[in-house]
Amino acid sequence: MNKQRNFHCCASCIHYRIEKMNSGGTIYMCARLGYETKPTYKFNCWTPKENVKKLIAKYEKS
């Protein structure tokens, strides 16, 4: 079973960025694609962060 799908979302990707606006708002961006996203969105270009890779490896062993 592929445990990776349990972690696959924009917030766990190396390209995910949070930008605080001067007006007090927050923008969630994909630096790779260049447009706004949401933390829970999923795209095929997902590249997990190092800590997420370690978690996936840990859960795949168990």
Coordinates of C-alpha atoms in Angstrom, one line a residue:
M1 CA 0.0 0.0 0.0
N2 CA 1.3 3.5 -0.9
K3 CA 1.6 5.5 2.3
Q4 CA 2.7 8.5 0.4
R5 CA -0.9 9.5 -0.4
N6 CA -1.5 10.1 3.3
F7 CA 1.0 12.9 3.2
H8 CA 0.5 14.3 -0.3
C9 CA -0.7 17.9 -0.1
C10 CA 0.6 21.4 -0.9
A11 CA 1.6 22.2 2.7
S12 CA 4.1 19.3 2.7
C13 CA 5.8 20.3 -0.6
I14 CA 9.2 22.1 -0.9
H15 CA 7.6 24.6 -3.2
Y16 CA 4.8 25.7 -0.8
R17 CA 5.2 29.3 0.5
I18 CA 3.2 31.5 2.9
E19 CA 3.4 35.2 2.3
K20 CA 2.1 37.7 4.9
M21 CA 0.6 40.8 3.4
N22 CA 1.0 44.3 4.8
S23 CA -2.8 44.5 5.0
G24 CA -2.8 41.6 7.5
G25 CA -3.8 38.9 5.1
T26 CA -2.0 35.8 4.2
I27 CA -1.4 34.3 0.7
Y28 CA -0.5 30.6 0.2
M29 CA 1.6 30.1 -2.9
C30 CA 3.2 27.4 -5.0
A31 CA 6.6 28.9 -5.9
R32 CA 7.1 26.4 -8.7
L33 CA 3.7 26.9 -10.4
G34 CA 3.5 30.6 -9.5
Y35 CA 0.0 30.8 -8.3
E36 CA -2.1 30.7 -5.1
T37 CA -3.0 27.4 -3.6
K38 CA -4.5 26.0 -0.4
P39 CA -2.6 23.8 2.1
T40 CA -4.8 20.8 1.4
Y41 CA -4.7 21.0 -2.4
K42 CA -2.9 18.2 -4.3
F43 CA -1.0 18.5 -7.6
N44 CA 1.0 15.9 -9.5
C45 CA 4.2 18.0 -9.3
W46 CA 4.4 17.4 -5.5
T47 CA 7.9 17.1 -4.1
P48 CA 7.9 16.3 -0.3
K49 CA 9.9 18.2 2.3
E50 CA 12.7 16.2 4.0
N51 CA 10.8 15.8 7.2
V52 CA 7.9 14.4 5.2
K53 CA 10.2 12.0 3.3
K54 CA 11.4 10.7 6.7
L55 CA 7.8 10.2 7.9
I56 CA 6.8 8.3 4.7
A57 CA 9.8 6.0 5.1
K58 CA 9.0 5.4 8.8
Y59 CA 5.4 4.5 8.0
E60 CA 6.3 2.3 5.0
K61 CA 8.6 0.2 7.3
S62 CA 5.7 -0.4 9.7

